[in-house]
């Protein structure tokens, strides 16, 4: 796709609105979107920081910040966790919702995957309801074109009343236009075409009646968000919003009582939870917008990615391919590590003085010997491990491993997503434990974190790879890893039996396969080595 074909659309009416603190030319810009839509890639391009880019949901659990100096302005870019809704049911949703409400960024860039417009608009509609200054980045425009899809930026802008621009984050296409629009919105020089709840964005009449009723009751409570947003969240039974309103109106307040009554009425009329009613209404609006703004064009890409996906997730061939891939990775690491470690050790042994004083021997063994010991571990073993892991992540295969292992993992007591932290644990237990937060429930996080501590990290790898593999052979080292996996499985099963709670199924996005970007892989590997 020619990047010159990218388009953007803005609101034509200039106006001045005060929002946030853009004093002295400084702006605070938040990146919000679903997982795997290219937020972190866009963040990297704008700031030049080495924020980790991974093809699995929930990678960006912590908020990352970077600075962009654009002309005379200084923009602090905040990469918020990948989420699918502003409902505060997961850690990522809580972090993002709280940041948008409490920190009030000058502008929010909603990064949307152009290949899955309807699903992404579900979050966009909530951002509009929240009333944040918004710019939409229709990302992965090139991938959409390959799939025969074209999203009209002007139609999106017209429907939602906010500016939109097509982007390709991995190439930086559309980034300048996106930044320019963000500055205009933050300065108040672009306003919406229409109110956020114009006719085409309204819910069904029974729902709208209750939203209006609750909005009227909420007037005057001095909430940090619009009354309409709070009313909708009350109908979704959002506990965080309920807590805010309870604190604002005090005990015995009529707002929560009215919300409970409206919720029961909706549930009785529809035969399902009121939160499901709101979600269905929101998806219906998103579907109408997607149908009106998406165009089918000639497909410009092959089905190779889909064919590889079918092969690697096949019930029979998938596990075989996975075993071959993972087995080959560890075999390559062991083989390369042994050869490279011996070569490095022999090189430095040749540099040691043949005859040296006791002090020189002490200096050599204490300083040079320590350096060589670290070098013979990091370069031959850890570096290839992180390099190959980054390659698997960037291609999108890691999520397939989680999918394939979900059945086995549940028999042991794991969640399918636990495979990702366990793989990371072979490098370092600390980031592996942090990554356990991709699990939605505390019970799954606890079991996974417990298992991660049993996986041989870099320090234990010294013994397994540098000693066992060297003196006993590669197969003995592999045998130790197999034995370790058995121990991890048995103890995880015991933890699963002891801890109260029920197992949950795996819901995980499968990003399309893509060729790894050497720059991204190199950054990932460098940052992981640096954190050791």
Coordinates of C-alpha atoms in Angstrom, one line a residue:
X1 CA 0.0 0.0 0.0
X2 CA 1.4 3.4 -1.0
X3 CA 1.6 5.6 2.1
X4 CA 0.5 8.6 0.1
X5 CA -2.9 6.9 -0.2
X6 CA -3.5 7.4 3.5
X7 CA -6.2 10.0 4.4
X8 CA -7.3 12.0 7.4
X9 CA -10.4 14.0 8.1
X10 CA -10.9 16.9 10.6
X11 CA -13.7 19.0 11.9
X12 CA -13.9 22.3 10.0
X13 CA -15.1 24.6 12.8
X14 CA -12.4 26.2 14.8
X15 CA -13.1 27.0 18.4
X16 CA -11.2 27.5 21.7
X17 CA -11.7 25.1 24.6
X18 CA -9.7 24.8 27.7
X19 CA -8.8 21.2 28.7
X20 CA -5.9 19.9 30.7
X21 CA -2.7 21.9 31.2
X22 CA -1.0 22.8 28.0
X23 CA 0.9 25.7 29.5
X24 CA 4.3 26.6 28.1
X25 CA 3.7 24.5 25.0
X26 CA 3.6 21.2 26.9
X27 CA 0.9 18.6 26.2
X28 CA 0.0 15.3 27.7
X29 CA -1.1 12.7 25.1
X30 CA -2.5 9.3 26.0
X31 CA -2.5 6.3 23.6
X32 CA -5.6 4.1 24.1
X33 CA -6.7 1.1 22.2
X34 CA -7.2 -2.7 22.1
X35 CA -4.3 -5.1 22.5
X36 CA -2.2 -5.7 19.4
X37 CA -3.5 -2.7 17.4
X38 CA 0.0 -1.1 17.2
X39 CA 0.0 1.3 20.1
X40 CA 3.4 0.4 21.3
X41 CA 4.8 0.5 17.7
X42 CA 3.3 4.0 17.4
X43 CA 4.7 5.0 20.8
X44 CA 8.2 3.8 19.7
X45 CA 8.0 5.8 16.5
X46 CA 6.9 9.0 18.2
X47 CA 9.3 8.9 21.2
X48 CA 12.2 6.8 20.0
X49 CA 12.0 4.8 23.3
X50 CA 12.5 1.1 23.3
X51 CA 9.1 0.2 24.7
X52 CA 8.6 -3.6 24.3
X53 CA 6.3 -4.5 21.4
X54 CA 4.8 -8.0 21.8
X55 CA 2.1 -9.8 19.9
X56 CA 0.1 -11.0 22.8
X57 CA -2.7 -9.4 24.8
X58 CA -2.0 -7.2 27.8
X59 CA 1.7 -6.9 27.3
X60 CA 1.7 -3.2 28.2
X61 CA 0.5 -3.6 31.8
X62 CA 2.4 -0.7 33.2
X63 CA 2.1 2.8 31.9
X64 CA 5.1 3.8 29.7
X65 CA 6.0 7.4 29.0
X66 CA 8.1 9.2 26.4
X67 CA 8.7 12.7 25.2
X68 CA 8.2 14.0 21.6
X69 CA 9.4 17.4 20.6
X70 CA 7.4 18.5 17.6
X71 CA 8.2 22.0 16.3
X72 CA 7.8 24.3 19.3
X73 CA 5.8 21.9 21.4
X74 CA 6.8 19.2 23.9
X75 CA 4.4 16.3 24.0
X76 CA 4.5 13.7 26.8
X77 CA 3.2 10.5 25.2
X78 CA 1.7 7.9 27.6
X79 CA 1.2 4.3 26.3
X80 CA -1.7 3.0 28.3
X81 CA -2.4 -0.8 28.7
X82 CA -4.3 -2.5 25.9
X83 CA -8.0 -2.9 26.8
X84 CA -11.3 -3.7 25.1
X85 CA -13.6 -1.7 27.4
X86 CA -13.5 1.0 30.1
X87 CA -15.4 -1.2 32.5
X88 CA -13.2 -1.8 35.5
X89 CA -13.1 -5.6 35.5
X90 CA -9.4 -6.2 34.8
X91 CA -6.2 -4.5 36.0
X92 CA -5.6 -3.0 32.6
X93 CA -9.1 -1.5 32.4
X94 CA -8.7 -0.1 35.9
X95 CA -5.3 1.5 35.1
X96 CA -6.6 3.0 31.8
X97 CA -9.9 4.2 33.2
X98 CA -8.4 5.7 36.3
X99 CA -5.7 7.5 34.3
X100 CA -8.2 9.1 31.8
X101 CA -10.5 10.2 34.6
X102 CA -8.0 11.4 37.2
X103 CA -5.0 12.6 35.1
X104 CA -7.1 14.2 32.3
X105 CA -4.7 14.1 29.4
X106 CA -4.9 17.0 27.0
X107 CA -5.7 14.7 24.1
X108 CA -6.4 11.0 23.7
X109 CA -5.3 9.1 20.6
X110 CA -7.5 6.1 20.1
X111 CA -5.5 3.6 18.1
X112 CA -7.9 1.3 16.1
X113 CA -7.1 -1.8 14.1
X114 CA -8.5 -1.2 10.7
X115 CA -8.9 -4.9 10.1
X116 CA -11.3 -5.3 13.1
X117 CA -13.2 -2.0 13.0
X118 CA -16.4 -3.1 14.7
X119 CA -14.7 -4.6 17.7
X120 CA -12.4 -1.6 18.1
X121 CA -15.3 0.9 17.9
X122 CA -16.8 -0.6 21.1
X123 CA -14.0 1.1 23.1
X124 CA -14.2 4.3 20.9
X125 CA -17.8 4.8 21.8
X126 CA -17.0 4.7 25.5
X127 CA -14.2 7.2 25.1
X128 CA -16.7 9.5 23.4
X129 CA -19.2 9.0 26.2
X130 CA -16.4 9.8 28.7
X131 CA -16.0 13.2 26.9
X132 CA -12.2 13.1 26.4
X133 CA -10.6 15.2 23.7
X134 CA -10.2 12.5 21.0
X135 CA -8.3 11.8 17.8
X136 CA -8.7 8.4 16.0
X137 CA -5.7 6.7 14.4
X138 CA -7.0 4.1 11.9
X139 CA -3.9 1.9 12.2
X140 CA -2.7 -1.1 10.1
X141 CA -4.3 0.4 7.0
X142 CA -1.8 -1.6 4.9
X143 CA -2.9 -4.9 6.5
X144 CA -6.6 -4.0 5.9
X145 CA -5.9 -3.3 2.2
X146 CA -4.3 -6.7 1.9
X147 CA -7.4 -8.2 3.3
X148 CA -9.6 -6.3 0.9
X149 CA -10.8 -3.7 3.4
X150 CA -10.7 0.1 3.3
X151 CA -11.9 2.3 6.1
X152 CA -13.0 5.8 5.1
X153 CA -11.5 8.2 7.6
X154 CA -13.8 11.1 6.7
X155 CA -16.9 8.9 7.2
X156 CA -15.6 7.7 10.5
X157 CA -15.0 11.4 11.5
X158 CA -18.5 12.4 10.4
X159 CA -20.2 9.6 12.3
X160 CA -18.3 10.1 15.5
X161 CA -17.7 13.8 15.4
X162 CA -13.9 13.5 16.0
X163 CA -10.9 13.8 13.7
X164 CA -9.5 10.6 12.2
X165 CA -6.4 9.7 10.3
X166 CA -5.1 6.5 8.6
X167 CA -1.8 5.3 9.9
X168 CA 0.8 2.5 9.5
X169 CA 2.6 2.6 12.8
X170 CA 5.4 0.2 11.8
X171 CA 6.4 2.5 9.0
X172 CA 5.6 5.8 10.6
X173 CA 3.1 6.6 7.9
X174 CA 0.5 9.2 9.0
X175 CA 2.3 9.9 12.2
X176 CA 3.0 13.5 11.4
X177 CA -0.7 14.2 10.5
X178 CA -1.7 12.4 13.7
X179 CA 0.5 14.6 15.9
X180 CA -0.7 17.8 14.1
X181 CA -4.3 16.8 14.7
X182 CA -3.6 16.0 18.3
X183 CA -2.1 19.4 18.9
X184 CA -5.1 21.1 17.3
X185 CA -7.6 19.1 19.4
X186 CA -5.6 19.8 22.6
X187 CA -5.5 23.5 21.9
X188 CA -9.2 23.5 21.2
X189 CA -8.9 24.4 17.5
X190 CA -10.9 21.4 16.4
X191 CA -14.3 20.7 17.9
X192 CA -16.8 18.0 17.3
X193 CA -19.2 18.1 14.4
X194 CA -22.1 17.1 16.8
X195 CA -22.8 16.2 20.4
X196 CA -21.5 12.7 21.3
X197 CA -25.0 11.4 21.8
X198 CA -26.5 12.5 18.5
X199 CA -29.2 10.4 17.0
X200 CA -27.0 8.0 15.2
X201 CA -25.1 7.2 18.5
X202 CA -28.1 6.8 20.7
X203 CA -29.1 3.6 22.4
X204 CA -32.5 2.0 22.0
X205 CA -35.3 4.1 23.5
X206 CA -35.9 2.0 26.7
X207 CA -32.2 2.3 27.5
X208 CA -32.1 6.0 26.6
X209 CA -35.0 6.8 28.9
X210 CA -33.2 5.3 31.8
X211 CA -29.9 7.0 30.9
X212 CA -31.6 10.4 30.8
X213 CA -33.3 9.7 34.1
X214 CA -30.1 8.8 35.9
X215 CA -28.2 11.7 34.2
X216 CA -30.7 14.1 35.6
X217 CA -30.4 12.7 39.1
X218 CA -26.6 12.8 38.9
X219 CA -26.6 16.5 38.0
X220 CA -24.8 18.6 40.6
X221 CA -22.8 15.8 42.2
X222 CA -19.5 17.2 40.9
X223 CA -18.3 14.0 39.3
X224 CA -15.0 13.9 37.4
X225 CA -16.8 12.7 34.3
X226 CA -20.0 13.5 32.4
X227 CA -23.3 12.6 33.9
X228 CA -24.3 10.6 30.9
X229 CA -21.1 8.5 31.1
X230 CA -21.8 7.8 34.8
X231 CA -25.4 6.9 34.1
X232 CA -24.4 4.3 31.5
X233 CA -21.7 2.9 33.8
X234 CA -24.3 2.5 36.6
X235 CA -26.5 0.5 34.2
X236 CA -23.4 -1.7 33.6
X237 CA -22.9 -2.2 37.3
X238 CA -19.5 -0.6 37.3
X239 CA -18.3 -0.9 40.9
X240 CA -15.7 2.0 40.6
X241 CA -18.3 4.4 39.4
X242 CA -20.8 3.3 42.0
X243 CA -18.1 3.9 44.7
X244 CA -17.5 7.5 43.3
X245 CA -21.2 8.3 43.4
X246 CA -21.7 6.8 46.9
X247 CA -18.9 9.0 48.2
X248 CA -20.3 12.1 46.3
X249 CA -23.9 11.8 47.5
X250 CA -23.4 10.2 50.9
X251 CA -25.4 7.4 52.6
X252 CA -29.0 6.9 51.6
X253 CA -28.5 8.7 48.2
X254 CA -31.2 8.4 45.7
X255 CA -29.0 7.9 42.6
X256 CA -27.8 4.4 43.4
X257 CA -31.3 3.4 44.4
X258 CA -32.7 4.7 41.1
X259 CA -29.9 3.0 39.3
X260 CA -30.8 -0.3 40.9
X261 CA -34.4 0.1 39.9
X262 CA -33.5 1.0 36.3
X263 CA -31.1 -2.0 36.1
X264 CA -33.8 -4.4 37.3
X265 CA -36.3 -3.0 34.8
X266 CA -33.9 -3.5 31.9
X267 CA -33.1 -7.1 33.1
X268 CA -36.8 -8.0 33.4
X269 CA -37.6 -6.6 29.9
X270 CA -34.6 -8.2 28.2
X271 CA -34.1 -11.4 30.2
X272 CA -30.4 -10.8 30.6
X273 CA -28.0 -8.8 32.8
X274 CA -28.2 -5.0 32.2
X275 CA -24.5 -4.9 31.5
X276 CA -25.1 -7.3 28.6
X277 CA -28.0 -5.1 27.4
X278 CA -25.7 -2.1 27.2
X279 CA -22.9 -4.1 25.5
X280 CA -25.4 -5.4 22.9
X281 CA -26.6 -1.8 22.2
X282 CA -23.1 -0.5 21.9
X283 CA -22.0 -3.3 19.5
X284 CA -25.1 -2.6 17.4
X285 CA -24.0 1.0 17.1
X286 CA -20.5 -0.1 16.3
X287 CA -21.8 -2.5 13.6
X288 CA -23.8 0.3 12.0
X289 CA -20.8 2.6 11.9
X290 CA -18.5 -0.1 10.5
X291 CA -21.1 -1.1 7.8
X292 CA -21.3 2.6 6.7
X293 CA -17.6 3.5 6.8
X294 CA -15.9 0.3 5.5
X295 CA -15.5 -0.5 1.8
X296 CA -14.6 -3.7 0.1
X297 CA -11.7 -3.3 -2.3
X298 CA -9.5 -5.7 -4.3
X299 CA -7.5 -7.9 -2.1
X300 CA -3.8 -7.1 -2.5
X301 CA -2.3 -9.8 -0.2
X302 CA -2.0 -13.6 -0.3
X303 CA -3.6 -16.0 2.2
X304 CA -0.2 -17.3 3.3
X305 CA -0.7 -16.0 6.9
X306 CA -4.1 -17.7 7.2
X307 CA -2.7 -21.0 5.7
X308 CA 0.2 -21.0 8.2
X309 CA -2.2 -20.2 11.0
X310 CA -4.4 -23.2 10.0
X311 CA -1.4 -25.4 10.0
X312 CA 0.1 -24.3 13.3
X313 CA -3.2 -24.5 15.2
X314 CA -4.3 -27.8 13.7
X315 CA -5.3 -30.4 16.3
X316 CA -2.8 -32.9 15.2
X317 CA 0.0 -31.0 13.4
X318 CA -0.1 -28.0 15.7
X319 CA 1.4 -29.7 18.8
X320 CA 3.9 -31.5 16.6
X321 CA 5.1 -28.3 15.0
X322 CA 5.2 -26.6 18.5
X323 CA 7.3 -29.4 19.9
X324 CA 9.7 -29.2 17.0
X325 CA 10.0 -25.4 17.3
X326 CA 10.5 -25.3 21.0
X327 CA 12.8 -28.3 21.0
X328 CA 14.9 -26.9 18.2
X329 CA 15.2 -23.6 20.1
X330 CA 16.6 -25.2 23.2
X331 CA 18.8 -27.5 21.2
X332 CA 20.2 -24.6 19.3
X333 CA 20.8 -22.7 22.5
X334 CA 22.6 -25.6 24.1
X335 CA 24.7 -26.4 21.0
X336 CA 25.6 -22.8 20.2
X337 CA 26.2 -22.1 23.9
X338 CA 28.6 -24.9 24.5
X339 CA 30.7 -24.1 21.4
X340 CA 30.7 -20.3 22.0
X341 CA 31.3 -20.7 25.7
X342 CA 34.3 -22.9 25.1
X343 CA 35.7 -20.6 22.5
X344 CA 35.4 -17.5 24.7
X345 CA 37.0 -19.4 27.7
X346 CA 39.9 -20.6 25.6
X347 CA 40.5 -17.2 24.2
X348 CA 40.8 -15.6 27.6
X349 CA 42.8 -18.5 28.9
X350 CA 45.4 -17.8 26.2
X351 CA 45.7 -14.2 27.4
X352 CA 46.5 -15.2 31.0
X353 CA 50.2 -14.7 31.8
X354 CA 52.2 -17.9 32.0
X355 CA 54.1 -16.9 35.1
X356 CA 52.5 -14.3 37.4
X357 CA 52.9 -13.2 40.9
X358 CA 50.3 -14.2 43.6
X359 CA 48.9 -10.6 43.4
X360 CA 48.6 -10.8 39.6
X361 CA 46.9 -14.2 39.9
X362 CA 44.4 -12.8 42.4
X363 CA 43.7 -9.8 40.1
X364 CA 43.3 -12.0 37.1
X365 CA 41.0 -14.5 38.8
X366 CA 39.0 -11.9 40.7
X367 CA 38.5 -9.3 37.9
X368 CA 39.1 -10.9 34.6
X369 CA 37.8 -14.3 35.7
X370 CA 34.5 -12.8 36.9
X371 CA 34.1 -10.8 33.7
X372 CA 34.7 -14.0 31.6
X373 CA 32.3 -16.0 33.7
X374 CA 29.5 -13.5 33.0
X375 CA 30.5 -13.2 29.3
X376 CA 30.5 -17.0 28.8
X377 CA 26.9 -17.0 30.1
X378 CA 25.3 -14.0 28.5
X379 CA 26.7 -14.2 25.0
X380 CA 26.5 -18.0 24.4
X381 CA 23.2 -18.8 26.3
X382 CA 21.1 -15.9 27.4
X383 CA 21.5 -13.7 24.3
X384 CA 20.4 -16.5 21.8
X385 CA 17.4 -17.4 24.1
X386 CA 16.1 -13.8 24.2
X387 CA 16.8 -13.3 20.5
X388 CA 14.8 -16.4 19.6
X389 CA 12.0 -15.6 22.0
X390 CA 11.7 -12.1 20.5
X391 CA 11.5 -13.6 17.1
X392 CA 8.7 -15.9 18.1
X393 CA 6.9 -12.9 19.8
X394 CA 7.2 -10.6 16.8
X395 CA 6.0 -13.2 14.3
X396 CA 2.9 -13.9 16.5
X397 CA 3.7 -17.6 17.2
X398 CA 3.8 -17.2 21.0
X399 CA 0.0 -16.8 21.1
X400 CA -0.4 -20.0 19.1
X401 CA 1.7 -21.8 21.7
X402 CA -0.6 -20.5 24.5
X403 CA -3.6 -21.7 22.5
X404 CA -2.2 -25.1 21.8
X405 CA -1.1 -25.6 25.4
X406 CA -4.4 -24.5 26.9
X407 CA -5.9 -28.0 27.1
X408 CA -2.8 -29.5 28.7
X409 CA -2.4 -26.5 31.0
X410 CA -5.9 -26.8 32.3
X411 CA -5.4 -30.5 33.1
X412 CA -2.3 -29.5 35.2
X413 CA -4.0 -26.5 36.8
X414 CA -2.7 -23.7 34.6
X415 CA -4.4 -21.2 32.4
X416 CA -3.3 -21.3 28.7
X417 CA -1.9 -17.8 29.0
X418 CA 0.4 -19.0 31.7
X419 CA 2.7 -20.5 29.1
X420 CA 3.9 -17.0 28.2
X421 CA 5.2 -16.1 31.7
X422 CA 6.7 -19.6 32.0
X423 CA 8.7 -19.1 28.8
X424 CA 9.8 -15.7 30.0
X425 CA 10.8 -17.3 33.3
X426 CA 13.7 -19.1 31.6
X427 CA 15.3 -15.7 31.1
X428 CA 14.4 -13.9 34.4
X429 CA 11.8 -14.6 37.0
X430 CA 11.1 -10.9 37.8
X431 CA 9.6 -9.8 34.4
X432 CA 8.0 -13.3 34.2
X433 CA 6.1 -12.7 37.5
X434 CA 5.1 -9.2 36.3
X435 CA 3.7 -10.7 33.1
X436 CA 1.4 -12.9 35.2
X437 CA -0.9 -9.9 35.2
X438 CA -2.2 -10.9 31.8
X439 CA -4.4 -13.4 33.6
X440 CA -7.8 -11.9 34.5
X441 CA -8.3 -13.6 37.8
X442 CA -6.2 -13.5 41.0
X443 CA -6.2 -17.3 41.4
X444 CA -4.7 -17.8 38.0
X445 CA -2.1 -15.1 38.6
X446 CA -1.1 -16.7 41.9
X447 CA -0.7 -20.2 40.5
X448 CA 1.3 -19.0 37.6
X449 CA 3.6 -16.8 39.7
X450 CA 4.2 -19.8 42.0
X451 CA 5.1 -21.9 39.0
X452 CA 7.3 -19.3 37.4
X453 CA 9.6 -19.3 40.5
X454 CA 10.3 -23.0 39.9
X455 CA 11.4 -22.4 36.3
X456 CA 15.3 -22.3 36.0
X457 CA 16.1 -18.6 35.3
X458 CA 19.4 -17.2 34.1
X459 CA 21.3 -17.9 37.4
X460 CA 20.2 -21.5 37.4
X461 CA 20.9 -21.8 33.7
X462 CA 24.5 -21.3 34.6
X463 CA 24.6 -24.6 36.3
X464 CA 22.5 -26.5 33.8
X465 CA 24.1 -25.1 30.6
X466 CA 27.6 -24.1 31.6
X467 CA 28.4 -27.1 33.8
X468 CA 26.0 -30.0 33.1
X469 CA 26.0 -29.6 29.3
X470 CA 29.7 -29.0 29.2
X471 CA 30.8 -32.0 31.4
X472 CA 28.0 -34.5 30.9
X473 CA 26.6 -33.5 27.5
X474 CA 23.6 -31.8 25.9
X475 CA 21.2 -34.6 26.5
X476 CA 21.7 -34.6 30.3
X477 CA 21.0 -30.8 30.3
X478 CA 17.8 -31.5 28.3
X479 CA 16.9 -34.2 30.8
X480 CA 17.2 -31.8 33.7
X481 CA 14.8 -29.4 31.9
X482 CA 12.3 -32.2 31.3
X483 CA 12.5 -33.3 35.0
X484 CA 12.0 -29.6 36.0
X485 CA 8.9 -29.4 33.9
X486 CA 7.5 -32.5 35.6
X487 CA 8.1 -31.0 39.0
X488 CA 6.5 -27.7 37.9
X489 CA 3.5 -29.6 36.6
X490 CA 3.0 -31.6 39.9
X491 CA 3.4 -28.6 42.2
X492 CA 1.1 -26.5 40.0
X493 CA -1.5 -29.3 40.1
X494 CA -1.2 -29.3 43.9
X495 CA -1.7 -25.5 44.1
X496 CA -4.7 -25.9 41.8
X497 CA -6.3 -28.4 44.2
X498 CA -5.5 -26.3 47.3
X499 CA -6.5 -22.9 46.2
X500 CA -10.3 -22.3 46.1
X501 CA -12.0 -21.3 42.9
X502 CA -13.0 -22.7 39.5
X503 CA -10.9 -22.7 36.3
X504 CA -11.8 -20.3 33.5
X505 CA -11.6 -20.8 29.8
X506 CA -9.1 -19.1 27.4
X507 CA -10.2 -16.0 25.5
X508 CA -7.2 -14.7 23.6
X509 CA -6.7 -12.6 20.5
X510 CA -4.7 -14.3 17.7
X511 CA -2.7 -11.6 15.8
X512 CA -2.0 -12.4 12.2
X513 CA 1.4 -13.8 11.3
X514 CA 4.0 -11.4 10.1
X515 CA 7.6 -11.2 9.2
X516 CA 9.7 -10.1 12.2
X517 CA 11.1 -6.6 12.2
X518 CA 14.8 -6.9 12.9
X519 CA 14.8 -3.4 14.6
X520 CA 12.0 -4.4 16.9
X521 CA 13.6 -7.8 17.7
X522 CA 17.0 -6.2 18.4
X523 CA 15.4 -3.6 20.8
X524 CA 13.5 -6.3 22.6
X525 CA 16.6 -8.5 23.0
X526 CA 18.7 -5.5 24.1
X527 CA 16.2 -4.3 26.7
X528 CA 15.9 -7.8 28.2
X529 CA 19.7 -8.3 28.4
X530 CA 20.0 -4.8 29.9
X531 CA 17.5 -5.7 32.7
X532 CA 19.5 -8.7 33.8

